[in-house]
Each structure stands twice: as structure tokens, then as C-alpha cells.
Tab-separated table of C-alpha atoms in Angstrom:
chain	number	residue	atom	x	y	z
A	155	MET	CA	-27.719	-41.248	63.489
A	156	ALA	CA	-26.773	-44.720	62.284
A	157	GLU	CA	-23.141	-45.446	61.516
A	158	ARG	CA	-22.461	-45.916	57.811
A	159	LEU	CA	-21.119	-49.378	57.004
A	160	LEU	CA	-18.707	-49.919	54.137
A	161	PRO	CA	-19.393	-52.680	51.597
A	162	THR	CA	-17.564	-55.969	51.888
A	163	PRO	CA	-16.494	-58.193	48.980
A	164	SER	CA	-19.756	-60.137	49.181
A	165	HIS	CA	-21.714	-56.906	48.629
A	166	THR	CA	-19.837	-55.393	45.755
A	167	ILE	CA	-17.710	-56.436	42.814
A	168	GLY	CA	-16.393	-53.242	41.260
A	169	PRO	CA	-13.619	-51.940	43.486
A	170	PHE	CA	-11.773	-55.254	43.565
A	171	TYR	CA	-11.277	-56.218	39.934
A	172	GLY	CA	-9.868	-52.793	39.075
A	173	HIS	CA	-6.475	-53.763	40.479
A	174	ALA	CA	-5.745	-56.850	38.403
A	175	LEU	CA	-7.832	-56.979	35.254
A	176	PRO	CA	-7.079	-53.751	33.317
A	177	PHE	CA	-3.923	-53.795	31.230
A	178	PRO	CA	-1.788	-51.146	29.528
A	179	GLY	CA	-3.159	-50.156	26.143
A	180	GLY	CA	-6.468	-51.935	26.726
A	181	ALA	CA	-8.371	-49.138	24.993
A	182	GLU	CA	-6.051	-49.043	21.962
A	183	VAL	CA	-7.415	-51.738	19.643
A	184	ALA	CA	-6.550	-49.836	16.446
A	185	PRO	CA	-2.898	-49.801	15.428
A	186	GLN	CA	-1.272	-46.494	16.390
A	187	GLY	CA	-1.842	-43.720	13.851
A	188	HIS	CA	-4.194	-45.768	11.645
A	189	SER	CA	-6.110	-43.401	9.360
A	190	ASP	CA	-9.407	-45.333	9.663
A	191	ALA	CA	-9.454	-45.397	13.482
A	192	ILE	CA	-12.721	-44.584	15.241
A	193	THR	CA	-13.520	-43.864	18.883
A	194	LEU	CA	-16.448	-45.464	20.697
A	195	HIS	CA	-17.089	-43.669	23.972
A	196	GLY	CA	-19.807	-43.052	26.522
A	197	TYR	CA	-20.848	-43.426	30.130
A	198	VAL	CA	-22.033	-46.359	32.229
A	199	PHE	CA	-25.014	-45.424	34.432
A	200	ASP	CA	-26.679	-47.237	37.325
A	201	GLY	CA	-30.460	-47.476	37.823
A	202	ALA	CA	-30.634	-44.028	39.421
A	203	GLY	CA	-28.851	-42.451	36.449
A	204	THR	CA	-25.594	-41.971	38.356
A	205	PRO	CA	-22.368	-42.617	36.403
A	206	ILE	CA	-20.444	-45.669	37.622
A	207	PRO	CA	-16.766	-44.814	38.214
A	208	ASP	CA	-15.491	-48.378	38.579
A	209	ALA	CA	-17.080	-50.411	35.792
A	210	LEU	CA	-14.952	-52.520	33.466
A	211	LEU	CA	-15.892	-53.103	29.817
A	212	ASP	CA	-14.642	-55.813	27.468
A	213	PHE	CA	-15.025	-55.163	23.730
A	214	TRP	CA	-14.572	-57.541	20.834
A	215	GLN	CA	-15.370	-57.178	17.160
A	216	ALA	CA	-14.753	-58.294	13.609
A	217	ALA	CA	-11.767	-56.847	11.790
A	218	PRO	CA	-12.435	-54.325	8.989
A	219	ASP	CA	-12.183	-57.179	6.448
A	220	GLY	CA	-14.885	-59.117	8.329
A	221	SER	CA	-12.589	-61.748	9.781
A	222	LEU	CA	-13.106	-62.803	13.366
A	223	ARG	CA	-9.582	-63.902	14.073
A	224	GLY	CA	-7.642	-60.985	15.490
A	225	ALA	CA	-3.901	-61.015	15.893
A	226	PRO	CA	-2.667	-62.456	19.183
A	227	GLY	CA	-1.150	-60.115	21.686
A	228	SER	CA	-3.914	-58.188	23.413
A	229	MET	CA	-2.276	-58.821	26.759
A	230	ARG	CA	1.449	-59.359	26.170
A	231	ARG	CA	3.491	-60.124	29.278
A	232	ASP	CA	7.018	-59.146	30.210
A	233	PRO	CA	9.028	-62.420	30.188
A	234	SER	CA	11.123	-61.242	33.154
A	235	THR	CA	8.460	-59.990	35.542
A	236	GLY	CA	5.294	-61.603	34.195
A	237	GLY	CA	3.645	-58.168	34.290
A	238	PHE	CA	1.559	-56.731	31.487
A	239	VAL	CA	3.431	-54.744	28.861
A	240	GLY	CA	0.436	-53.940	26.694
A	241	ARG	CA	-0.072	-54.253	22.975
A	242	ASN	CA	2.615	-54.131	20.338
A	243	GLY	CA	0.863	-51.104	18.764
A	244	VAL	CA	0.935	-52.550	15.254
A	245	ASP	CA	-1.513	-55.451	15.013
A	246	PHE	CA	-5.307	-55.289	15.178
A	247	THR	CA	-6.425	-57.788	17.809
A	248	GLY	CA	-10.196	-57.218	17.807
A	249	TYR	CA	-10.267	-57.128	21.623
A	250	GLY	CA	-10.132	-54.327	24.170
A	251	ARG	CA	-10.638	-53.881	27.903
A	252	VAL	CA	-11.432	-50.442	29.308
A	253	PRO	CA	-12.259	-49.277	32.835
A	254	THR	CA	-14.528	-46.281	33.351
A	255	ASP	CA	-12.883	-43.199	34.809
A	256	ALA	CA	-13.911	-41.279	37.944
A	257	ASP	CA	-16.805	-39.725	35.973
A	258	GLY	CA	-18.086	-43.077	34.650
A	259	HIS	CA	-16.725	-42.412	31.132
A	260	TYR	CA	-14.918	-44.851	28.846
A	261	ALA	CA	-13.282	-44.528	25.417
A	262	LEU	CA	-12.205	-47.275	23.008
A	263	HIS	CA	-10.021	-46.546	19.960
A	264	THR	CA	-10.555	-49.167	17.290
A	265	LEU	CA	-11.176	-49.769	13.589
A	266	PRO	CA	-14.630	-49.963	12.003
A	267	PRO	CA	-15.967	-53.530	12.285
A	268	GLY	CA	-16.469	-55.292	8.960
A	269	ASN	CA	-18.969	-57.933	10.082
A	270	THR	CA	-21.765	-59.063	7.773
A	271	GLY	CA	-24.846	-56.857	8.114
A	272	LEU	CA	-24.836	-53.752	10.288
A	273	PRO	CA	-21.483	-52.931	11.885
A	274	TYR	CA	-21.413	-53.516	15.637
A	275	ILE	CA	-19.011	-53.962	18.515
A	276	SER	CA	-19.826	-56.519	21.211
A	277	VAL	CA	-19.635	-55.267	24.799
A	278	CYS	CA	-19.414	-57.129	28.110
A	279	VAL	CA	-20.101	-55.082	31.267
A	280	PHE	CA	-18.673	-55.800	34.715
A	281	ALA	CA	-19.830	-53.420	37.451
A	282	ARG	CA	-20.462	-53.200	41.158
A	283	GLY	CA	-23.616	-54.952	42.225
A	284	LEU	CA	-23.563	-57.309	39.230
A	285	THR	CA	-22.953	-60.898	40.189
A	286	HIS	CA	-22.951	-61.840	36.487
A	287	HIS	CA	-21.546	-59.802	33.637
A	288	LEU	CA	-23.918	-58.382	31.005
A	289	PHE	CA	-23.606	-58.593	27.220
A	290	THR	CA	-24.814	-56.017	24.715
A	291	ARG	CA	-23.928	-54.596	21.318
A	292	ALA	CA	-23.041	-51.100	20.147
A	293	TYR	CA	-24.335	-50.767	16.577
A	294	LEU	CA	-22.554	-48.080	14.567
A	295	ALA	CA	-25.477	-47.670	12.164
A	296	ASP	CA	-29.232	-48.219	12.130
A	297	GLY	CA	-30.948	-50.400	9.563
A	298	ALA	CA	-32.285	-53.874	8.962
A	299	ASP	CA	-30.928	-56.391	11.454
A	300	PRO	CA	-32.637	-59.469	12.966
A	301	LEU	CA	-31.857	-58.428	16.559
A	302	LEU	CA	-32.780	-54.765	16.105
A	303	ASP	CA	-35.909	-55.661	14.110
A	304	SER	CA	-37.162	-57.810	17.009
A	305	LEU	CA	-37.231	-54.830	19.401
A	306	PRO	CA	-39.696	-51.977	19.912
A	307	ALA	CA	-38.323	-48.619	18.678
A	308	GLU	CA	-37.481	-47.261	22.156
A	309	ARG	CA	-35.574	-50.435	23.101
A	310	ARG	CA	-33.869	-50.601	19.695
A	311	ALA	CA	-32.469	-47.099	20.238
A	312	THR	CA	-30.498	-48.302	23.297
A	313	LEU	CA	-28.258	-50.388	21.015
A	314	ILE	CA	-27.407	-47.718	18.449
A	315	ALA	CA	-24.361	-45.508	18.999
A	316	ALA	CA	-24.830	-41.869	18.016
A	317	GLU	CA	-22.353	-40.758	15.375
A	318	GLY	CA	-20.435	-37.626	16.343
A	319	THR	CA	-17.693	-35.580	14.757
A	320	ASN	CA	-14.156	-36.724	13.947
A	321	ARG	CA	-15.023	-40.435	13.595
A	322	THR	CA	-16.525	-40.734	17.088
A	323	TYR	CA	-19.553	-42.685	18.288
A	324	ARG	CA	-21.314	-42.184	21.616
A	325	PHE	CA	-22.745	-45.279	23.294
A	326	ASP	CA	-24.064	-44.903	26.836
A	327	ILE	CA	-24.897	-48.011	28.856
A	328	ARG	CA	-27.749	-47.876	31.376
A	329	LEU	CA	-27.816	-50.899	33.668
A	330	GLN	CA	-31.481	-50.493	34.649
A	331	GLY	CA	-34.309	-47.993	34.874
A	332	GLU	CA	-35.607	-45.672	32.185
A	333	GLY	CA	-33.740	-46.180	28.927
A	334	GLU	CA	-32.146	-49.422	30.169
A	335	THR	CA	-29.774	-50.850	27.573
A	336	VAL	CA	-30.910	-54.079	25.934
A	337	PHE	CA	-28.776	-56.906	27.293
A	338	LEU	CA	-28.356	-60.221	25.481
A	339	GLU	CA	-28.531	-63.744	26.772
A	340	PHE	CA	-26.380	-66.418	25.184
A	341	GLN	CA	-27.165	-70.105	25.496
């Protein structure tokens, strides 16, 4: 029986960025206790349909009023130690960073985006095996939209979060294979 070899940094990305990039309160984009807060949550799956326990997701969005300029302070630092102290818990910054847990699940607590057209939250995926991050969108509603209208129905569905109870939306990300999420290319 062949000896199992462990991956080295040149073979994987995921386990290494988990130590430095997440920050306290990264999932808490909405000000604490805000009555309009929503939760976007889901799983990140690999090509075999296995949840990825060490992915990292960046989220950014328009504020509820449609503005794109969030308050500064997503990653405040302690002036003494230089370490992260998290958000101030009051201002809406429009940016979040969330790692997946041991089951491949993530949850982002934010406010409904007020962008023109259909409401969506932009997502950037970092995961093991990816040498380049991937961009996608989580639409919180279905309807007329230039990007969605350009896709066949089955591909379109991969960009639409399913509305649940208690102001929750489920958005699973599939990196490849059947039901692969549509990823965007920016030039």
C-alpha cells in the first residue's frame, strides 16, 4: 500500500490563509440589533459535491440606500498590538469576510442591498486548489437583469439565493460539476 503524502503549499491554498486573513466580526456587516438585518448562508462544495471546510468568502454590497461607499472600519486594528479588534458594531461597511466552518457552511449577517435593479451581494471565493479567486453574485430575488437574462434557466438558478424564514437566504456555491455556480470574469 502506497504511503499517503500530505499536500505542500504549492499544492493547496486553503489551510494557509485561514490563520491570517479572517478577522473578528467579519460576518457581522449589519449593525448589531438592526431590525432590517438579513442572513445570507449556505455551503461551499467542491466538484465531487463535498463541502469545503476551509474556504474563505469575501462579500461586498451596496448599502440599503443604494450607495456604494460603506463606512470605514471593516478591519479596525488595536493601536497597541496591531491586531484586529473587529468592527465597531454601529456602522454599515458594506464588506464582510467569512470562513466556512468544519461542515463547509458560512453565514453573513447584513442589510438588504439597495443597488439599482435586482438586489444582489457580490461574492469572492478563495478555496483550496484555486490558484485564482472566483467572483459570483448572490441575487436575493429573481427577475429582469442583464446578467441573469443572458443565462440559460439552469445556469441562472445558480445565482439566485432561496428565500427562507426569518429573513434568511440560502446560497450554495458549487465550484465545479453538476450545478456549478456561474462565476464572473472582470476585465
